[in-house]
Short mmCIF file of C-alpha atoms and ligand atoms in Angstrom, two decimals:
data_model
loop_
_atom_site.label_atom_id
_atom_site.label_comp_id
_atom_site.label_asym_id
_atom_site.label_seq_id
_atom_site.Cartn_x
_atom_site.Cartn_y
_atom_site.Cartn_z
CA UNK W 1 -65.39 247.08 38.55
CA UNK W 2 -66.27 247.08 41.91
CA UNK W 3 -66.20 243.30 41.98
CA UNK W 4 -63.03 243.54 41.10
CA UNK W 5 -61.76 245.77 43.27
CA UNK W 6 -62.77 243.23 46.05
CA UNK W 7 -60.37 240.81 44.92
CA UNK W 8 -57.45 243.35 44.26
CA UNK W 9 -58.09 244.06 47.93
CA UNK W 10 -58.13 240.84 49.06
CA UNK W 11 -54.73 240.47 47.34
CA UNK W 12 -53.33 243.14 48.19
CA UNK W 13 -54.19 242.43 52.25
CA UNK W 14 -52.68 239.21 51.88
CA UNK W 15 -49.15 241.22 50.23
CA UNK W 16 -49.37 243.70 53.08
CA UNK W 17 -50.27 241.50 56.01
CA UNK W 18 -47.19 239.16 55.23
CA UNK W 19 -45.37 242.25 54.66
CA UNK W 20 -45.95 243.85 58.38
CA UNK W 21 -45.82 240.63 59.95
CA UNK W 22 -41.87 240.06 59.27
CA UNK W 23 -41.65 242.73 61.45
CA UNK W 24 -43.50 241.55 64.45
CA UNK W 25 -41.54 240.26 67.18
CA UNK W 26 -43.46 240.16 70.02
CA UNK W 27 -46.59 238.83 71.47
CA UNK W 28 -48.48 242.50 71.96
CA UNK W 29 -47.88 243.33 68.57
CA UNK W 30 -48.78 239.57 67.03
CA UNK W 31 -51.88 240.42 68.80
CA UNK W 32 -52.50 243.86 67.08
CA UNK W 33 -51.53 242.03 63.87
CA UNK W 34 -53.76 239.92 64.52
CA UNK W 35 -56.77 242.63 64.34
CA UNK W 36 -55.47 244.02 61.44
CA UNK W 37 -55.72 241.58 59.46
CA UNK W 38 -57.74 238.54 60.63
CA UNK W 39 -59.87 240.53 62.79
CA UNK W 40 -63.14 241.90 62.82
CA UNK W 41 -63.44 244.67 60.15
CA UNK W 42 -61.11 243.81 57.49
CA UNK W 43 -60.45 242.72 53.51
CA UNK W 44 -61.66 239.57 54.04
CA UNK W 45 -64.75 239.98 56.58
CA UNK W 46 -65.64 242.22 54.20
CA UNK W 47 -65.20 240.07 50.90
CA UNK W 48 -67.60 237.78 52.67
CA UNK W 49 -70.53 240.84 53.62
CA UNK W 50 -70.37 241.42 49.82
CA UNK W 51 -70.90 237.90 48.81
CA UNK W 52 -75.13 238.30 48.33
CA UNK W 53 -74.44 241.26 46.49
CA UNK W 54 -72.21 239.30 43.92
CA UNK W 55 -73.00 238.41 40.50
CA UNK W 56 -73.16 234.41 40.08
CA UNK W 57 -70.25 234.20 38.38
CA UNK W 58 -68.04 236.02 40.74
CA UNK W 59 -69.31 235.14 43.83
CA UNK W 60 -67.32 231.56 44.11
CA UNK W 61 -64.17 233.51 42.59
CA UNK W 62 -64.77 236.11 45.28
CA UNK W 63 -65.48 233.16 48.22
CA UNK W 64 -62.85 231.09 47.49
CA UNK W 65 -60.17 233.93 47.22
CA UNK W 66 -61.32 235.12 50.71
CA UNK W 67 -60.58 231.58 52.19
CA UNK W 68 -57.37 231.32 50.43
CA UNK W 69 -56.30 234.79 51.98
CA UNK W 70 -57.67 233.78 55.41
CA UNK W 71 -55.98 230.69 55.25
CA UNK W 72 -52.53 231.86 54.30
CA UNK W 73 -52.50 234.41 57.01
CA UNK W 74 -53.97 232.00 59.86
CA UNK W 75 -51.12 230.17 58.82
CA UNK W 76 -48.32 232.59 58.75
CA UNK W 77 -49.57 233.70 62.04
CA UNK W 78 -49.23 230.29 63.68
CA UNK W 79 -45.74 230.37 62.29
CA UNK W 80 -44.49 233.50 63.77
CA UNK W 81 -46.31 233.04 66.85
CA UNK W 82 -43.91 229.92 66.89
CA UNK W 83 -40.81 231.39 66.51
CA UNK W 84 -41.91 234.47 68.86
CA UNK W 85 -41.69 232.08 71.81
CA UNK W 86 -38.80 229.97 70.48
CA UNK W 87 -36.74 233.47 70.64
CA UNK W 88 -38.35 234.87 74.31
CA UNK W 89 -37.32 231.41 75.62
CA UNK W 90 -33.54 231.28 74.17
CA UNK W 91 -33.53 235.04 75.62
CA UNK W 92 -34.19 233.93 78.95
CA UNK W 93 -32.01 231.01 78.82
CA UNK W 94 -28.73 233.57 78.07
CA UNK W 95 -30.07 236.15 80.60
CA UNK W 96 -29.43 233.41 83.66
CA UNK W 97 -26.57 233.74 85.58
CA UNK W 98 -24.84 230.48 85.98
CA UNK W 99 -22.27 230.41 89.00
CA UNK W 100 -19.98 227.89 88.43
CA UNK W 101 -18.66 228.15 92.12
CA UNK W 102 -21.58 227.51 93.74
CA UNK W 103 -21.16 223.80 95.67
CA UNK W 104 -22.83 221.56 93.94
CA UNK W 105 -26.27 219.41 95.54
CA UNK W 106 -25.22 216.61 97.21
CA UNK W 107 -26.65 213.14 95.72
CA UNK W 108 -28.40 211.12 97.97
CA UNK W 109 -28.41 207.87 96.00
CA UNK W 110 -30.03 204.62 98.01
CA UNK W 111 -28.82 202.02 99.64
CA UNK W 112 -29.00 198.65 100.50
CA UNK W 113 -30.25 197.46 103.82
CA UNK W 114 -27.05 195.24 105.72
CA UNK W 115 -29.21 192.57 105.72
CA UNK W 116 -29.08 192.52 102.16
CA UNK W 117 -25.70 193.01 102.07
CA UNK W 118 -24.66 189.82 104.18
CA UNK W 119 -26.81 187.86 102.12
CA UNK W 120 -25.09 188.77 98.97
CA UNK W 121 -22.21 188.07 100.27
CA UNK W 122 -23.19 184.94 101.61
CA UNK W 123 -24.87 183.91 98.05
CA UNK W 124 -21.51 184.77 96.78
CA UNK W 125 -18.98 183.21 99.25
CA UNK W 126 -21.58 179.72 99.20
CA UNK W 127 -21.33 180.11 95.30
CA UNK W 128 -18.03 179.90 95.02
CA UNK W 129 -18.20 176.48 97.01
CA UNK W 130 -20.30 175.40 95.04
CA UNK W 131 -23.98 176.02 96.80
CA UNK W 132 -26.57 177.05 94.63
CA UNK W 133 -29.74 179.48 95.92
CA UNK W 134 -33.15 177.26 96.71
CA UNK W 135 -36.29 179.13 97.36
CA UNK W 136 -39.00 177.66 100.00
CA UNK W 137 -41.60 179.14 101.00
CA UNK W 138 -42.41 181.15 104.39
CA UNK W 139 -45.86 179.71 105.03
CA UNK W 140 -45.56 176.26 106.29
CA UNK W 141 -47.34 173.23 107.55
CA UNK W 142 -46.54 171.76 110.36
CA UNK W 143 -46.09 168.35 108.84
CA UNK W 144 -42.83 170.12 106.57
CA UNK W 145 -41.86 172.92 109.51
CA UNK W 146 -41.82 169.88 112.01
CA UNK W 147 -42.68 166.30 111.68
CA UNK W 148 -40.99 165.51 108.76
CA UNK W 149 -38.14 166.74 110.13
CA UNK W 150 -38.47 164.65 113.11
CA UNK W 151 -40.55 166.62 115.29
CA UNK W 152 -43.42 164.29 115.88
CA UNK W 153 -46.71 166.28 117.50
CA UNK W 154 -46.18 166.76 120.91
CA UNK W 155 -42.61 166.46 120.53
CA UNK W 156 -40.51 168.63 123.43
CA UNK W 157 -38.35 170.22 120.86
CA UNK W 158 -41.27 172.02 119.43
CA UNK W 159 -40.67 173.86 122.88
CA UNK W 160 -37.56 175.59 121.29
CA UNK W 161 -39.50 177.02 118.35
CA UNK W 162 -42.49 179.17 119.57
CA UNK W 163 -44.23 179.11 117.03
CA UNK W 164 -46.81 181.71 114.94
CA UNK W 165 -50.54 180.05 113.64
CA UNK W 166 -52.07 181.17 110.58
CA UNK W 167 -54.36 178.48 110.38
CA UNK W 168 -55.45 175.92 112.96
CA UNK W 169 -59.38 174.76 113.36
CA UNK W 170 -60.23 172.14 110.95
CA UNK W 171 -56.34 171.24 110.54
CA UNK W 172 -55.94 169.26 113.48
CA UNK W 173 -52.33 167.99 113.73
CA UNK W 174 -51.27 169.44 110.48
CA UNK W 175 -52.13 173.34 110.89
CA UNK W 176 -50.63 176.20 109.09
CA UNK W 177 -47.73 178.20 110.24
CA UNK W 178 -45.18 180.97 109.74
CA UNK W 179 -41.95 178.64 109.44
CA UNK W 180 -40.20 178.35 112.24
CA UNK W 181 -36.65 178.13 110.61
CA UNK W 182 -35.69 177.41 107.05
CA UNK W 183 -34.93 174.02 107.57
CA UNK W 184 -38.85 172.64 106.24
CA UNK W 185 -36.83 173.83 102.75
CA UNK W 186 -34.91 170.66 103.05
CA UNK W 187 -37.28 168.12 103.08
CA UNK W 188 -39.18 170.14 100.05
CA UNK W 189 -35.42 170.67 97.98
CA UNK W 190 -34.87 167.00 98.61
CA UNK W 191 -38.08 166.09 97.23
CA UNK W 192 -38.32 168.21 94.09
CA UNK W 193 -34.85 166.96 93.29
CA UNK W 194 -35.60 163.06 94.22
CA UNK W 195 -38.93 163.19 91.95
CA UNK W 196 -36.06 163.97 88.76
CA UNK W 197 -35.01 160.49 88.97
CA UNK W 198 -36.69 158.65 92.04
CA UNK W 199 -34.31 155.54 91.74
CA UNK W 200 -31.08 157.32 91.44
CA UNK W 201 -31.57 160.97 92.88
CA UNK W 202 -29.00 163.59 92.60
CA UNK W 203 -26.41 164.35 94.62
CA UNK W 204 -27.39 168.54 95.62
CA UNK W 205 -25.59 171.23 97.69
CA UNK W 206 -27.58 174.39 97.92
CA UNK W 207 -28.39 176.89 100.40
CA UNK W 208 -32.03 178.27 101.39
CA UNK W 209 -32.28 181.69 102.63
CA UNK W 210 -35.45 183.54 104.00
CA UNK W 211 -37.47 184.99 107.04
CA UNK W 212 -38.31 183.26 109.59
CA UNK W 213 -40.56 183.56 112.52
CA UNK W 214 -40.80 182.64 115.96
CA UNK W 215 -43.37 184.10 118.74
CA UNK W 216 -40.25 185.51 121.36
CA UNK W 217 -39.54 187.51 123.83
CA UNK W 218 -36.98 190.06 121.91
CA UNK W 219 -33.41 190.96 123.40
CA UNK W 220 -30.49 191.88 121.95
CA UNK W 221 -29.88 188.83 120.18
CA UNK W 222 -33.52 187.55 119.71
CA UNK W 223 -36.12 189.06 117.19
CA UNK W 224 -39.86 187.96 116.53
CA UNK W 225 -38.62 188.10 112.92
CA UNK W 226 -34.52 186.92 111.28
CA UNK W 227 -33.08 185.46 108.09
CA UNK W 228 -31.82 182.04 108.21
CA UNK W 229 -29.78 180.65 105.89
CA UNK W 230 -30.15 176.82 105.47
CA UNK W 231 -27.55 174.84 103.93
CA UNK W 232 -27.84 170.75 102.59
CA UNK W 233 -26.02 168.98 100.84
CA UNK W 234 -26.56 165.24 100.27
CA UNK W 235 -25.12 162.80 98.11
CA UNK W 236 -22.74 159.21 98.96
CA UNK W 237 -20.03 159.05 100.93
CA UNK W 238 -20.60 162.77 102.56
CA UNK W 239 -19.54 162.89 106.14
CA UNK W 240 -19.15 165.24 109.20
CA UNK W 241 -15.36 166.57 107.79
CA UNK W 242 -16.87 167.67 105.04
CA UNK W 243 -19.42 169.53 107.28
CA UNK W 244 -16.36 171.02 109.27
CA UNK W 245 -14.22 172.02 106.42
CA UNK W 246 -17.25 174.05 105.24
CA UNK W 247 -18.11 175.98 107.82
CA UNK W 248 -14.32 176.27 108.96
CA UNK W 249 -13.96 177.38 105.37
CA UNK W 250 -16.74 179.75 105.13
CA UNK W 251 -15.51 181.67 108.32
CA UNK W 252 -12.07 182.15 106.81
CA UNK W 253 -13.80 183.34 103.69
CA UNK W 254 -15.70 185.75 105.41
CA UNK W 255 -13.74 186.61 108.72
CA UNK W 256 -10.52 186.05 107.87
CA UNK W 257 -7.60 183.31 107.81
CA UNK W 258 -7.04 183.32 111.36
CA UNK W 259 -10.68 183.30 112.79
CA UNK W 260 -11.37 180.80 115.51
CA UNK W 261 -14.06 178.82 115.14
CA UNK W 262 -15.23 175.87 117.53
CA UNK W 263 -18.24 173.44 117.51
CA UNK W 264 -20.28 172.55 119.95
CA UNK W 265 -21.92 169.36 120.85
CA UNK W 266 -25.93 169.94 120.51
CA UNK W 267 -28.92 168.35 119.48
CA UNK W 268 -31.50 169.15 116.76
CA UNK W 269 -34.28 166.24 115.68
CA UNK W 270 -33.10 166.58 112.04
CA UNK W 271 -29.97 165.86 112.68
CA UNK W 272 -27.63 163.29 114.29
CA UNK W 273 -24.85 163.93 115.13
CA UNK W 274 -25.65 167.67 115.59
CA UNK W 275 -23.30 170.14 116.37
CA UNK W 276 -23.53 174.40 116.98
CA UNK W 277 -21.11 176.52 115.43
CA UNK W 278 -19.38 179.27 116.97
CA UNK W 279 -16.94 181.92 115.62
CA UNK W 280 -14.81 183.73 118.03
CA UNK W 281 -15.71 187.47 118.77
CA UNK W 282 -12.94 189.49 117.08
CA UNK W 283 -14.04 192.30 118.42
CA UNK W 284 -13.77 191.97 121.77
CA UNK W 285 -10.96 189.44 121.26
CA UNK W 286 -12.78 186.37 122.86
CA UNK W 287 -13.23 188.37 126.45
CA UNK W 288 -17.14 188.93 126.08
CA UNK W 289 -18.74 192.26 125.00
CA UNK W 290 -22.39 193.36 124.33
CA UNK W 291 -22.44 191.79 120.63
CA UNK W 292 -21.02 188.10 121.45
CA UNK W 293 -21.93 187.85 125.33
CA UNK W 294 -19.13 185.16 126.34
CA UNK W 295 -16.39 185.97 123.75
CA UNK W 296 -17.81 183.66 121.12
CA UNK W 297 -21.05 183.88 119.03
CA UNK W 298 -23.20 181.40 118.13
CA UNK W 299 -23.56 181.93 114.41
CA UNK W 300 -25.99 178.45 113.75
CA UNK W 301 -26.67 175.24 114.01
CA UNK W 302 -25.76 172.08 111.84
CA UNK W 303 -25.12 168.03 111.75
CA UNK W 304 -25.48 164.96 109.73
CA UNK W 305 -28.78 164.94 108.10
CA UNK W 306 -30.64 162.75 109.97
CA UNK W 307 -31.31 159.26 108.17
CA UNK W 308 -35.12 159.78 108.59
CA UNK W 309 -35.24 163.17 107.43
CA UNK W 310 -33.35 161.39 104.18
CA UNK W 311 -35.84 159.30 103.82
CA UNK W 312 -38.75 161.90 103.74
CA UNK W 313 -37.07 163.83 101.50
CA UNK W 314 -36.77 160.38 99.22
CA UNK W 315 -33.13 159.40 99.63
CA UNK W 316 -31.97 156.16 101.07
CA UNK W 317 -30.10 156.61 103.87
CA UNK W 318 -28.44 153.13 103.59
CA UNK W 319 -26.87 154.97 100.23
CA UNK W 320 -27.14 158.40 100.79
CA UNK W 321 -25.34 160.67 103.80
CA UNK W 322 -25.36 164.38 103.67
CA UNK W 323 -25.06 167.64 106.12
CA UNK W 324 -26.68 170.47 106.76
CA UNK W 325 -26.46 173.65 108.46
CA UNK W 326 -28.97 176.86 109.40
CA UNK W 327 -26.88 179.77 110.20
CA UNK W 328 -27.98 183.29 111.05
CA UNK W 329 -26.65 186.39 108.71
CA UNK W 330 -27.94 188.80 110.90
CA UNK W 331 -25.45 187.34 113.79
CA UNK W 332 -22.45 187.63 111.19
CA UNK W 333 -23.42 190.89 110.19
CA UNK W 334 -23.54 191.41 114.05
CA UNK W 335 -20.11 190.49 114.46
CA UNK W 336 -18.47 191.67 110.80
CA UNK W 337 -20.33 194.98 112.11
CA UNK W 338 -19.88 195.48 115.21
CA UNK W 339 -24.07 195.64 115.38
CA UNK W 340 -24.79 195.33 119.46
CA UNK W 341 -28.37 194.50 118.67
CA UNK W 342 -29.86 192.57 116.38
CA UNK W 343 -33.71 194.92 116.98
CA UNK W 344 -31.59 197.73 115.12
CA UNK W 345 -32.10 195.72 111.96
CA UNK W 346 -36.30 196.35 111.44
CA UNK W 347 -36.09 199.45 113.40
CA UNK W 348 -35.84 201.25 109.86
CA UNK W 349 -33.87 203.89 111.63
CA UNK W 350 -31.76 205.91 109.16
CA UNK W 351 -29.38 206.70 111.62
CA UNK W 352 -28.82 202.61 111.63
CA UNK W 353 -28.92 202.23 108.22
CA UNK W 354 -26.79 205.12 106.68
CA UNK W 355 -23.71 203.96 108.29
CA UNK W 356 -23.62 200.66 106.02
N1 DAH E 1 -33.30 174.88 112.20
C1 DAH E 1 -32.48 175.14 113.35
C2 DAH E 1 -33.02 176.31 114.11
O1 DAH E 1 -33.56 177.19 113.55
C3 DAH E 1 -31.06 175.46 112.93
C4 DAH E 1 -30.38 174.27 112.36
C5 DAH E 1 -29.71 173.44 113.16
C6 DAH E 1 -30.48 173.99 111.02
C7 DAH E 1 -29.05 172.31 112.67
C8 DAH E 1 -29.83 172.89 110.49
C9 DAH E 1 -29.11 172.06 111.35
O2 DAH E 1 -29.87 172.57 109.20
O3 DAH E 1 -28.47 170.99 110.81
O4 DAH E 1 -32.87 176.33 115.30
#
């Protein structure tokens, strides 16, 4: 009798427990539940104290209907301790106060830097004519920075081009440098393109952009570090009109139909004829202000690619002609900007670079 009494009890605890616990709706009183029925003096503690006292038979009846009892409540306990918290949270999400006329936060999304910006544009503008984006690299020789472009060692016009050693020692003439201006990219282009078909080479047009370096004294319109741009384009029958018409063509598609532009007779090694290109200064209306200095600004060089520059790059100059140009973005951003010096442009200063 009194063995079965122990399961009635065990049976009825489990009735009663589920019972009480529908009416539990907070954490204090999950916790008193809790005692009640899973805690330290109850049905089924007790179930298990009277196991040794047990006859054989019932004791696994008694055992396993203590588990099952323990079991069931453990689990409806996890369940309502589930939904308490699910309720205390939606409770506190209706008890904010939401004012809808508050101002909202102000988004400060980023930006990018006007550097960038010009040489989108520039990818852009060049695209459209028909120039397509070659990558060189920033760490030269001095056999592609200079000598194959016609800078032999001890050249004078090395003099222009102060120039930044990585690597010198054991290199003798040929030492390691931080290019000097993008135009080592043409003699590597011309090359990659001229090992396609080494008899017949391609005709190309693209444009190089990328840092370059030069060891200066910085003023307003010189920096240790600027972007170049580098156009080429080589192929038969190309001549110095074409070179006019696009740089005269790129100005108008960048400044405007009725920009001025004028070149100026020059010299570069790598190229002959060679030429600098100016653009008037629009905003000063050619007088001469603090971004252009004399009313026009020098935005790069360019000429006829020299015919042993051609050659290095593995095009026959008795068949082949082309142009090419390096112009600065930073100097049209100068001028599309208004930008009175060109040091504002690594200066990281946010005042500079929010206004673009
Ligand atoms: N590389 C020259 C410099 O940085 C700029 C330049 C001049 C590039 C004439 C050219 C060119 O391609 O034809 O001073």
């Amino acid at each position: 009798m009194a063995e079965e009494n122990v399961l009635q009890e065990l049976e009825d605890a489990l009735a009663k427990g589920l019972e009480d616990l529908k009416s539990v709706a907070s954490e204090e009183a999950l916790l008193a539940w809790r005692n009640q029925y899973l805690g330290k003096n109850t049905a089924i503690t007790q179930a298990f104290q009277s196991l040794g006292k047990l006859s054989a038979e019932m004791r696994p009846q008694v055992g396993q209907a203590a588990n099952r009892v323990k079991v069931a409540l453990e689990a409806a306990l996890a369940e309502r301790s589930e939904s308490i918290k699910e309720s205390a949270l939606a409770a506190s999400i209706a008890s904010e106060k939401l004012d809808v006329t508050l101002p909202g936060r102000p988004m400060t999304p980023g930006r990018l830097h006007p550097d960038t910006q010009m040489l989108r544009e520039l990818y852009r503008v060049f695209g459209e004519m028909g120039f397509q984006v070659y990558r060189s690299r920033e760490v030269e020789t001095d056999e592609y920075n200079f000598q194959l472009l016609n800078f032999p060692v001890g050249h004078p016009a090395r003099d222009m081009q102060d120039t930044y050693f990585v690597e010198a020692g054991e290199r003798g003439d040929n030492p390691i440098v931080m290019r000097t201006h993008t135009s080592p990219g043409q003699v590597r282009s011309m090359r990659e393109y001229a090992a396609t078909n080494p008899e017949n080479p391609p005709a190309i047009r693209l444009v190089l952009p990328g840092m370059c370096y030069r060891y200066e004294q910085t003023d307003a319109r010189h920096e240790t570090q600027f972007d170049q741009i580098e156009g080429i384009a080589v192929g038969e029958g190309i001549t110095f009109s074409n070179l006019k018409a696009t740089l005269s063509d790129l100005a108008r598609r960048l400044f405007g139909q009725n920009v001025r532009t004028r070149f100026r007779a020059s010299y570069f090694p790598f190229t002959e004829p060679s030429a600098e290109f100016d653009v008037e200064c629009f905003l000063c209306g050619g007088k001469g202000c603090a971004v252009c200095g004399g009313g026009w600004l020098e935005i790069g060089g360019c000429g006829m690619v020299n015919p042993n520059v051609l050659r290095n790059g593995g095009y026959d100059p008795e068949r082949y002609s082309g142009f090419a140009f390096g112009l600065g973005p930073q100097r049209i951003a100068m001028l599309r900007y208004g930008i009175n010096d060109i040091r504002y442009f690594w200066e990281n200063d946010l005042r500079f670079l929010e206004q673009f």
